[in-house]
Short mmCIF file of C-alpha atoms in Angstrom, two decimals:
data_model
loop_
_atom_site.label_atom_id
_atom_site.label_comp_id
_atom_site.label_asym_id
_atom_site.label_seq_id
_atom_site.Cartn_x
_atom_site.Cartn_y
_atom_site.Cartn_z
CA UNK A 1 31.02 -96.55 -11.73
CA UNK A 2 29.41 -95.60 -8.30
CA UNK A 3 27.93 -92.27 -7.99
CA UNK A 4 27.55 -90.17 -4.78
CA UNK A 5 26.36 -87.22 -3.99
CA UNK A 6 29.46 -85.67 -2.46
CA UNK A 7 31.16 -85.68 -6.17
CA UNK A 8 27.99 -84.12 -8.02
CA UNK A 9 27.91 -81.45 -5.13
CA UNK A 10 31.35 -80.56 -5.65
CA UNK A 11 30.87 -80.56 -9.74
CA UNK A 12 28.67 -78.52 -9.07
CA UNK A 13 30.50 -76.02 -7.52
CA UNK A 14 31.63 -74.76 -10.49
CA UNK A 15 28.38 -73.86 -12.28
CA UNK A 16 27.72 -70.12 -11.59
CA UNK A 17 24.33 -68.32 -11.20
CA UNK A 18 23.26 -66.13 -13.58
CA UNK A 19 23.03 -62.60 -12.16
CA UNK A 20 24.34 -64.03 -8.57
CA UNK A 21 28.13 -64.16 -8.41
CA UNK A 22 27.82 -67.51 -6.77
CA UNK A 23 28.08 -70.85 -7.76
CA UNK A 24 24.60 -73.15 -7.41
CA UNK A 25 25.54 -74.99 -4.61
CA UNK A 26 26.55 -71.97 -2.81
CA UNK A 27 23.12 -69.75 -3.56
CA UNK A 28 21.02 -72.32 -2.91
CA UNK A 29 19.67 -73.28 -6.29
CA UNK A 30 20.56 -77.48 -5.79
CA UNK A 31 17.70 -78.68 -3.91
CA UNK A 32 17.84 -82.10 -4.31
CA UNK A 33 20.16 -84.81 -5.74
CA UNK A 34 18.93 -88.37 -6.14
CA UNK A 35 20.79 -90.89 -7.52
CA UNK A 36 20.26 -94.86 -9.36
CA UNK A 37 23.07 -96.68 -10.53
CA UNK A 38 24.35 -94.74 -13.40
CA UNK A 39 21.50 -92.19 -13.50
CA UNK A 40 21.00 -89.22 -11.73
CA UNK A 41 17.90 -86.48 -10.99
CA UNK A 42 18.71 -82.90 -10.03
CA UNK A 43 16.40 -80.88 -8.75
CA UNK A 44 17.01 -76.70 -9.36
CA UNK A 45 14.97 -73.55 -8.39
CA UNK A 46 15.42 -70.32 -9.92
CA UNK A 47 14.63 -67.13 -9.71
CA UNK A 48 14.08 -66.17 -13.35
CA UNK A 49 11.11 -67.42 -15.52
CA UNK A 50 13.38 -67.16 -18.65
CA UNK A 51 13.45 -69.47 -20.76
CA UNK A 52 17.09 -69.06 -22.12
CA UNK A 53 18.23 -68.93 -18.60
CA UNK A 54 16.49 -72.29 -17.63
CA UNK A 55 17.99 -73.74 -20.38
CA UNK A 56 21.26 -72.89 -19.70
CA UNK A 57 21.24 -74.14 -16.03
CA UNK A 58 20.35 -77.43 -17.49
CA UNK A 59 23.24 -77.59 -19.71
CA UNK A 60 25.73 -76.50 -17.53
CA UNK A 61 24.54 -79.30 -14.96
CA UNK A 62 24.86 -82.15 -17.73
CA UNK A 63 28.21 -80.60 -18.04
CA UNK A 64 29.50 -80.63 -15.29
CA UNK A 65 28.64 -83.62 -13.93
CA UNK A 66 29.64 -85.42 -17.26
CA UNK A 67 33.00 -83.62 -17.46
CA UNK A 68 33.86 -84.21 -13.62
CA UNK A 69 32.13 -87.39 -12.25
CA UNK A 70 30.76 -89.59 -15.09
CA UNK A 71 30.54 -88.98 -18.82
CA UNK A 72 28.32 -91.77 -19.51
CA UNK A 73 25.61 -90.36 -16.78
CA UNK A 74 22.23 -90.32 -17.19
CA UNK A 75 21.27 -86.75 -16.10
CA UNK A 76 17.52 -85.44 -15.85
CA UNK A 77 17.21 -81.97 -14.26
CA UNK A 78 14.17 -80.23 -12.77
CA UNK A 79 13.32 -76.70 -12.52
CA UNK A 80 11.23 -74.88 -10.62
CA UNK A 81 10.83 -70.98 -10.57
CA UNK A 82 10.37 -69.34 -7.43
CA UNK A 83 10.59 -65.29 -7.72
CA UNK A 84 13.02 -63.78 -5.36
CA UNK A 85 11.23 -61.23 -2.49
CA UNK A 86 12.24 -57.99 -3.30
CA UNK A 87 13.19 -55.02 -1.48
CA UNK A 88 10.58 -52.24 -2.31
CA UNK A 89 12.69 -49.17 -2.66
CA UNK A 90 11.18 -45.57 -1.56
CA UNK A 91 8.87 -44.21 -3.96
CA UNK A 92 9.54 -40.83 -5.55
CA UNK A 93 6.89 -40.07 -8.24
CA UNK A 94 4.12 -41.96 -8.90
CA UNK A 95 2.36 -43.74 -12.06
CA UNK A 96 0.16 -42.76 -14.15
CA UNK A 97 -3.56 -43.38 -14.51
CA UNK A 98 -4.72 -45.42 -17.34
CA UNK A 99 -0.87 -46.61 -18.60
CA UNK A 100 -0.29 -50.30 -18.13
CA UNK A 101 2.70 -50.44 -19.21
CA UNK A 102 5.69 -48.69 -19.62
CA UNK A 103 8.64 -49.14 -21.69
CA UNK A 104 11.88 -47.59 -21.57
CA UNK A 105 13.66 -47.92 -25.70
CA UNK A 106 17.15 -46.72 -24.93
CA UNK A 107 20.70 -47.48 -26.60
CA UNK A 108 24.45 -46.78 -25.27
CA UNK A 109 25.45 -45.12 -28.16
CA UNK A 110 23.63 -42.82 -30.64
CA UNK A 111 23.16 -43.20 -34.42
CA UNK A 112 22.09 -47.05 -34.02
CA UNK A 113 18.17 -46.51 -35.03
CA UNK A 114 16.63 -46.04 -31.39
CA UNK A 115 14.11 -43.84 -32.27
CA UNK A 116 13.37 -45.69 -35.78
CA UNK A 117 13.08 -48.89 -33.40
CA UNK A 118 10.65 -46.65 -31.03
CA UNK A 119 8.52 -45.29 -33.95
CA UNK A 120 7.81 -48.88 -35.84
CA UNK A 121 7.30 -50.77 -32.27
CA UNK A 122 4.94 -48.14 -31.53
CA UNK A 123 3.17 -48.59 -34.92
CA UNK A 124 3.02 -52.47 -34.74
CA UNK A 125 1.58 -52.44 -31.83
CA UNK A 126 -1.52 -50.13 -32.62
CA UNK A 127 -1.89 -52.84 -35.46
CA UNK A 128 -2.07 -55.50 -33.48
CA UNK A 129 -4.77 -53.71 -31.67
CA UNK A 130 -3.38 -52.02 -28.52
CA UNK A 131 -3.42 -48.82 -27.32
CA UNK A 132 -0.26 -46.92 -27.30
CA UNK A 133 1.86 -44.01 -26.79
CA UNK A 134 5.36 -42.29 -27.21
CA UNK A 135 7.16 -40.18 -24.82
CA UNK A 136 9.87 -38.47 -26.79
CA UNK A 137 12.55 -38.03 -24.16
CA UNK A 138 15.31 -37.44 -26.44
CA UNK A 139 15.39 -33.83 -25.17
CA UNK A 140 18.23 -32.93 -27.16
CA UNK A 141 17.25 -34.50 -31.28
CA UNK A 142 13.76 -34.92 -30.71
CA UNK A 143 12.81 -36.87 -34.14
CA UNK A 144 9.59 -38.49 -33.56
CA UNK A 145 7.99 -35.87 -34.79
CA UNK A 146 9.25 -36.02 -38.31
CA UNK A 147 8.72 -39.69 -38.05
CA UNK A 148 5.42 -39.57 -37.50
CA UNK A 149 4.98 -36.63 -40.49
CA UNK A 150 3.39 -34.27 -37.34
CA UNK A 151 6.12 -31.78 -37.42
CA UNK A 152 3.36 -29.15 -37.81
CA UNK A 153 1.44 -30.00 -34.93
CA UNK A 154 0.89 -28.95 -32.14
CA UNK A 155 -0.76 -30.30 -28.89
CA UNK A 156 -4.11 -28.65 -27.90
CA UNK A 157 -4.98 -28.08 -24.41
CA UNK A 158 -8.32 -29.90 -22.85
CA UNK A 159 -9.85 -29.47 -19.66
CA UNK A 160 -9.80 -32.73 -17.30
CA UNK A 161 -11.22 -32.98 -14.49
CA UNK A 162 -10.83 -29.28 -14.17
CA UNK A 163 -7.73 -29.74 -14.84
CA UNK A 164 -5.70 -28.08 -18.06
CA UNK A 165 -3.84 -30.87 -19.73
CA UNK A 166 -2.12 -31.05 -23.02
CA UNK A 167 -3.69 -33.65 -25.58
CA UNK A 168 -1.15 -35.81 -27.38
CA UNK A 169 -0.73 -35.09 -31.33
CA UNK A 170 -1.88 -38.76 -32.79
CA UNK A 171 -1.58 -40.54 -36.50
CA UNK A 172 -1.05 -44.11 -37.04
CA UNK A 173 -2.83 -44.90 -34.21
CA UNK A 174 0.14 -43.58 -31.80
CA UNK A 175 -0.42 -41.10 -29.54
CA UNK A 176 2.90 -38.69 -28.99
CA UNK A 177 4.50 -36.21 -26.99
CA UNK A 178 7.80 -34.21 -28.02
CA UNK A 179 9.96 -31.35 -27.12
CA UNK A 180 10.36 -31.09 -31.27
CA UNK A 181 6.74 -29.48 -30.54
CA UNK A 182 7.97 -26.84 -28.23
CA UNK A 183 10.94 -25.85 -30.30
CA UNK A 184 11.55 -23.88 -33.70
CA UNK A 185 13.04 -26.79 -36.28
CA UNK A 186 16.27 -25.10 -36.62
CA UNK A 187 16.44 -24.11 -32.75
CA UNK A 188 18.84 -26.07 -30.78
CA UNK A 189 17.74 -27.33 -27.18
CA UNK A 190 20.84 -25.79 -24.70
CA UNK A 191 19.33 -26.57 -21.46
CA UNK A 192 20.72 -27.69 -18.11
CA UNK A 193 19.47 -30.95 -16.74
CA UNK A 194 17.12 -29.68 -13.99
CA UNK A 195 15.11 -27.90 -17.17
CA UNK A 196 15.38 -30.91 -19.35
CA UNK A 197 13.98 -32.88 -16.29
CA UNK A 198 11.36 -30.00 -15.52
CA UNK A 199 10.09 -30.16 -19.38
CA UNK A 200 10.01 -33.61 -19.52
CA UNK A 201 8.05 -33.92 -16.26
CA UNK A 202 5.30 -32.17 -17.88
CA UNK A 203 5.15 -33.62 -20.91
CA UNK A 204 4.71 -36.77 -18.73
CA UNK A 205 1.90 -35.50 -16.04
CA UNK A 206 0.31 -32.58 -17.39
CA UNK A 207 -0.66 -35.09 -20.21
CA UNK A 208 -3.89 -36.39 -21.32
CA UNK A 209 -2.60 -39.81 -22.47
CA UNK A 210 -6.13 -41.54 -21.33
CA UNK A 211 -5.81 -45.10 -21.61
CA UNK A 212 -2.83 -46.99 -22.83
CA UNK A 213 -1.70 -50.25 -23.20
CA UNK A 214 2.04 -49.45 -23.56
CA UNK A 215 3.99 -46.01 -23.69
CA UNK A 216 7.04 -46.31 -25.13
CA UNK A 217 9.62 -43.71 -23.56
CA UNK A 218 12.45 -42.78 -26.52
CA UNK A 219 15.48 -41.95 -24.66
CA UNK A 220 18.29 -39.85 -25.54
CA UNK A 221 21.39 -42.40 -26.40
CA UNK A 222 24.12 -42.94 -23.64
CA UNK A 223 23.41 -42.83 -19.37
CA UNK A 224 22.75 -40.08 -18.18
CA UNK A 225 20.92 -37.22 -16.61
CA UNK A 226 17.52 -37.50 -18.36
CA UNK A 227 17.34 -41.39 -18.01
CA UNK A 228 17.65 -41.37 -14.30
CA UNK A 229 15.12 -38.31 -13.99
CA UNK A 230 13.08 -40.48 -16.13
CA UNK A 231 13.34 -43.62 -13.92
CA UNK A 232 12.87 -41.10 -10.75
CA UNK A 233 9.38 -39.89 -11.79
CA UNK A 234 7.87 -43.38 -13.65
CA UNK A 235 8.05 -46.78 -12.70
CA UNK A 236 9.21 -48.06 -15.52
CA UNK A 237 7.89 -51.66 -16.53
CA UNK A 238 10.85 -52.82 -18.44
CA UNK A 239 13.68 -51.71 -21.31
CA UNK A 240 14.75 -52.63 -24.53
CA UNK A 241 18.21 -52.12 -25.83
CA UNK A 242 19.03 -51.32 -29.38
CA UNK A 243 22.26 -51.96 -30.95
CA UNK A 244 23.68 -52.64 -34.12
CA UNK A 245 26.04 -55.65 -34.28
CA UNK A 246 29.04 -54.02 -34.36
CA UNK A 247 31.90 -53.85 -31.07
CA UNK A 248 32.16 -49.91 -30.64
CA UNK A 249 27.98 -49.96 -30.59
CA UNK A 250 28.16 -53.45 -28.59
CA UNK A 251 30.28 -52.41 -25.69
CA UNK A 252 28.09 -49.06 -24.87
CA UNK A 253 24.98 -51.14 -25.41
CA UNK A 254 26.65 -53.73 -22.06
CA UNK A 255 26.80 -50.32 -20.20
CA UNK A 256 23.02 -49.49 -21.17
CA UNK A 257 22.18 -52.75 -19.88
CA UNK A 258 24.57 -52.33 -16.74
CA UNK A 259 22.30 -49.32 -16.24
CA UNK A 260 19.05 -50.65 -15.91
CA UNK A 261 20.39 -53.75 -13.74
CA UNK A 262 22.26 -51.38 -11.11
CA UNK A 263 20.75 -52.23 -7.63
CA UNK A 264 19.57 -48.51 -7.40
CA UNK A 265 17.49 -49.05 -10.48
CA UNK A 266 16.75 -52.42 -11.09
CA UNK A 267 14.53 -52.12 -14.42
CA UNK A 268 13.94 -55.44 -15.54
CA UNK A 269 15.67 -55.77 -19.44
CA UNK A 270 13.01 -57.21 -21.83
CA UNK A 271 15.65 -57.86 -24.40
CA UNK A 272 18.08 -56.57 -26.85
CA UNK A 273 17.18 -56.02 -30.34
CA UNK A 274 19.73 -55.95 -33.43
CA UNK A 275 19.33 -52.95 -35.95
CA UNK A 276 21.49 -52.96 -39.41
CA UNK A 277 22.06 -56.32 -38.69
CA UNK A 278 22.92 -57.25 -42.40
CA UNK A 279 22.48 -55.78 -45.62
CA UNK A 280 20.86 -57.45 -48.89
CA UNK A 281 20.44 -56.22 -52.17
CA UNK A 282 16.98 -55.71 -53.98
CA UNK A 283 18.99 -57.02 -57.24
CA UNK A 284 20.56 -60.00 -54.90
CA UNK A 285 17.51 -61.14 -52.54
CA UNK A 286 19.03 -63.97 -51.58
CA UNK A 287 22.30 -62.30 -50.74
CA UNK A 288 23.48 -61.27 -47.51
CA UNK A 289 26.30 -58.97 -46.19
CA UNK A 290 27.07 -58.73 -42.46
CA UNK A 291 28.86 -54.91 -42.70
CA UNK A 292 28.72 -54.09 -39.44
CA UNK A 293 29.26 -57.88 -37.78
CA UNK A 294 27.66 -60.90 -37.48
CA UNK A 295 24.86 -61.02 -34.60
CA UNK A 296 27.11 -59.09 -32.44
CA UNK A 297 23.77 -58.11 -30.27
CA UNK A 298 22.24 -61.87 -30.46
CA UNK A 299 26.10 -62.79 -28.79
CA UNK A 300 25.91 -59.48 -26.32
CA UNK A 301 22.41 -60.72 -25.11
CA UNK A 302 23.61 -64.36 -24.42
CA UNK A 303 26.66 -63.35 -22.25
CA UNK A 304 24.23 -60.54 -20.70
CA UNK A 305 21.44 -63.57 -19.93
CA UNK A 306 18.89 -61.27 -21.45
CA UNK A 307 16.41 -62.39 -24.09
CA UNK A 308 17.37 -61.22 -27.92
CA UNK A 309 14.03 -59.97 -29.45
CA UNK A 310 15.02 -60.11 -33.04
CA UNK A 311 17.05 -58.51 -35.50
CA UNK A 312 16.37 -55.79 -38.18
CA UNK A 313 18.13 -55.31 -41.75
CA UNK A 314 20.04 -52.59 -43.34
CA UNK A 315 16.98 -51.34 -46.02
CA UNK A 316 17.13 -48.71 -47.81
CA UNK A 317 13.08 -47.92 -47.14
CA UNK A 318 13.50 -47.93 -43.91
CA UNK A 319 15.83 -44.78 -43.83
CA UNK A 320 13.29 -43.42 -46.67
CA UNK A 321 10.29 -44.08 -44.05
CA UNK A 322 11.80 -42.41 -41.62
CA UNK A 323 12.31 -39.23 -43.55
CA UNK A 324 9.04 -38.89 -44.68
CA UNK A 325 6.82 -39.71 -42.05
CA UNK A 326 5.68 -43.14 -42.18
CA UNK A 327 7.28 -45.91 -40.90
CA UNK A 328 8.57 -49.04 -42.82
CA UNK A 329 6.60 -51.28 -40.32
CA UNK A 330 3.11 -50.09 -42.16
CA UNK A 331 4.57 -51.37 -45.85
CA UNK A 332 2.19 -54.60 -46.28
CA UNK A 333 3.90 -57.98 -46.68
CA UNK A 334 7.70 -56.86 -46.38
CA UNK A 335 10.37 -57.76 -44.87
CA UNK A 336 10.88 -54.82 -42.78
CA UNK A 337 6.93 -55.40 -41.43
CA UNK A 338 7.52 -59.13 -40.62
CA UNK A 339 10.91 -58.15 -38.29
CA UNK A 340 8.95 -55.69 -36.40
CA UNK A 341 6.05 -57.61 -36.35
CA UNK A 342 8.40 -60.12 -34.72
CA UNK A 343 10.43 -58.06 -32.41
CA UNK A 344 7.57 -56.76 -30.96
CA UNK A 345 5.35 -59.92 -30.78
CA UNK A 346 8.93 -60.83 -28.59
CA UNK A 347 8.87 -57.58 -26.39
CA UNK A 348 4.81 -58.02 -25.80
CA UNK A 349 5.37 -62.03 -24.94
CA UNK A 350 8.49 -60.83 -22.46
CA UNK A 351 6.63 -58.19 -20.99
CA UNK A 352 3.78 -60.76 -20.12
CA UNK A 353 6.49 -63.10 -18.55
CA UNK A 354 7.48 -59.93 -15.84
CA UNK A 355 4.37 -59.19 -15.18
CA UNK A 356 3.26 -62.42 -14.02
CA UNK A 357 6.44 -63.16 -12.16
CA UNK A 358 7.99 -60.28 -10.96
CA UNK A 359 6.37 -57.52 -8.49
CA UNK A 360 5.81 -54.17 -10.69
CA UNK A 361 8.67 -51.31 -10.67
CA UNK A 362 7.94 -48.29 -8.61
CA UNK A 363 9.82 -45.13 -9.42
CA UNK A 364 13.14 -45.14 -7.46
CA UNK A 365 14.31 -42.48 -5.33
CA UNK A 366 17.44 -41.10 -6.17
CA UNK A 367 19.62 -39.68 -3.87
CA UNK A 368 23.09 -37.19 -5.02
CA UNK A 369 25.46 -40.13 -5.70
CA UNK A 370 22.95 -43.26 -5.74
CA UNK A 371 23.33 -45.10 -9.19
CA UNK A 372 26.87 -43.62 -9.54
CA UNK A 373 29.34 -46.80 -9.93
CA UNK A 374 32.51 -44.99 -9.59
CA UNK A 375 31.32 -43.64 -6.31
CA UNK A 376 32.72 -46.35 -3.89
CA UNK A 377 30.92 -46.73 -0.03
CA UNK A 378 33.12 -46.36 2.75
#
């Protein structure tokens, strides 16, 4: 059969771009076709360095050209990544000295292990030999504290610079800031968000953090109020999703995700990790039970085009951790320590990947109805 480049064009047409809404033909991303005989070279550049989205573009080439031109085809496609200019937006608040990096743990809906995620990331990474840090911002069930057995503490105040700052409680290696600090334990937090914004705005700059490699920011579950007064003082660096692999978790986890891509945002997702993802028995090892779904989030971040970081199981010492102050991720040679170990090996690798190819966030300004979808321009 004769090949020409009209026909592979057209078959291509009806490959979309990830992220775009167009098709590749249409946004630019064919650069070159070249064709010999039966074989043909495509040449694509794209905007993201990801590796899942790469490899997707390639299949859905071979595809298409196989399914509308010529099955027997010999396809190769190239791909080059060029990072798209982007718009800076207005800066409202500014970084912080010393932080490198800083990343946003959040979830659509509660009760899927954010903050257990948060407190054994945190922990692997001191392990692994970086400095790090956790911002609490789950104004209204602060539970680091308890996870970190420093319910009793309290930060001290230093002088810096001739400055009064507060001094983050530490253990593990962690350094941490909490409203649970500020609070009785059976008081209840009833504040309006313009307070909750207020206290969490000195937690984050009247703070002696000193040098960090990553501070991990625990958000309250859900998208709200705190996480956009969060993402209006920091720039954050990038966020990971937690969800377990269930639908009702799933589809508030697409909206968390939704959040952080909104052009008013635009927080690049590092990935999406899976908690409770199946269950096995100690007396059944080999067993395992998928109670809540099967990879449900692994699914979620292939639709999405985000990268999956890994998956955690349903153990019973990982609830127990929690509870009393350690977490699982510091039991040597377990399961529980290799997943996290894993998962956070992923986030560190993806976090690498932005910063070399895309510019670093700045705070975003918000304005009364910017980042609110159901508010429609005129």
């Amino acid at each position: 059969m004769v090949l020409n480049k009209k026909d592979i064009l057209k078959a291509l047409e009806s490959v979309s771009v990830a992220g775009d809404g167009k098709n590749m033909v249409e946004a630019g991303v064919v650069q070159n076709i070249m064709i010999f005989g039966d074989e043909v070279e495509v040449d694509l550049v794209l905007g993201s360095p990801a590796l899942h989205i790469k490899k997707r573009a390639e299949v859905d080439v071979m595809k298409a050209i196989h399914e509308k031109v010529y099955e027997k085809a010999k396809i190769k496609v190239n791909i080059k990544v060029e990072a798209p200019e982007k718009k800076k937006p207005e800066i409202k608040g500014k970084p912080i000295p010393g932080i490198n990096n800083i990343i946003a743990v959040a979830s659509g809906k509660g009760g899927v292990g954010k903050s257990t995620v948060t407190a054994n990331l945190a922990v692997t990474l001191s392990k692994m030999g970086f400095k790090v840090g956790i911002l609490d911002a789950d104004i209204y069930g602060p539970s680091t504290p308890m996870m970190f057995d420093v319910e009793a503490e309290r930060p001290l105040s230093v002088n810096v610079d001739g400055k009064s700052k507060m001094k983050p409680v530490e253990n593990y290696g962690v350094k941490i800031l909490s409203i649970g600090f500020f609070t009785k334990p059976n008081q209840a937090v009833v504040w309006r968000g313009p307070m909750a914004a207020k206290a969490l705005n000195q937690m984050i700059f009247d703070a002696a953090w000193g040098e960090l490699d990553f501070l991990l920011v625990d958000l309250p579950p859900g998208t709200g109020d705190i996480h956009l007064s969060i993402m209006q003082s920091l720039p954050i660096t990038g966020a990971v999703v937690v969800s377990t692999p269930q639908n009702v978790a799933l589809a508030d986890a697409k909206k968390g995700v939704a959040m952080f891509q909104q052009e008013s945002i635009n927080v690049p997702v590092l990935g999406i990790v899976e908690n409770m993802a199946y269950f096995t028995p100690e007396e059944l090892p080999d067993n395992k039970y998928y109670i809540f779904g099967q990879q449900g989030a692994k699914h979620l971040a292939e639709d999405l085009q985000v990268p999956f970081l890994g998956e955690i199981p349903l153990v019973q010492s990982l609830r127990e951790s929690g509870d009393i102050g350690r977490p699982a991720a510091l039991q040597a040679e377990t399961p529980l320590e290799k997943a996290f170990e894993d998962i956070t090996r992923n986030m560190v690798q993806e976090t690498v990947n932005r910063n070399e190819n895309i510019p670093p966030t700045e705070a975003i300004k918000i304005t009364t109805m910017a980042g609110c979808s159901a508010v429609k321009k005129k």
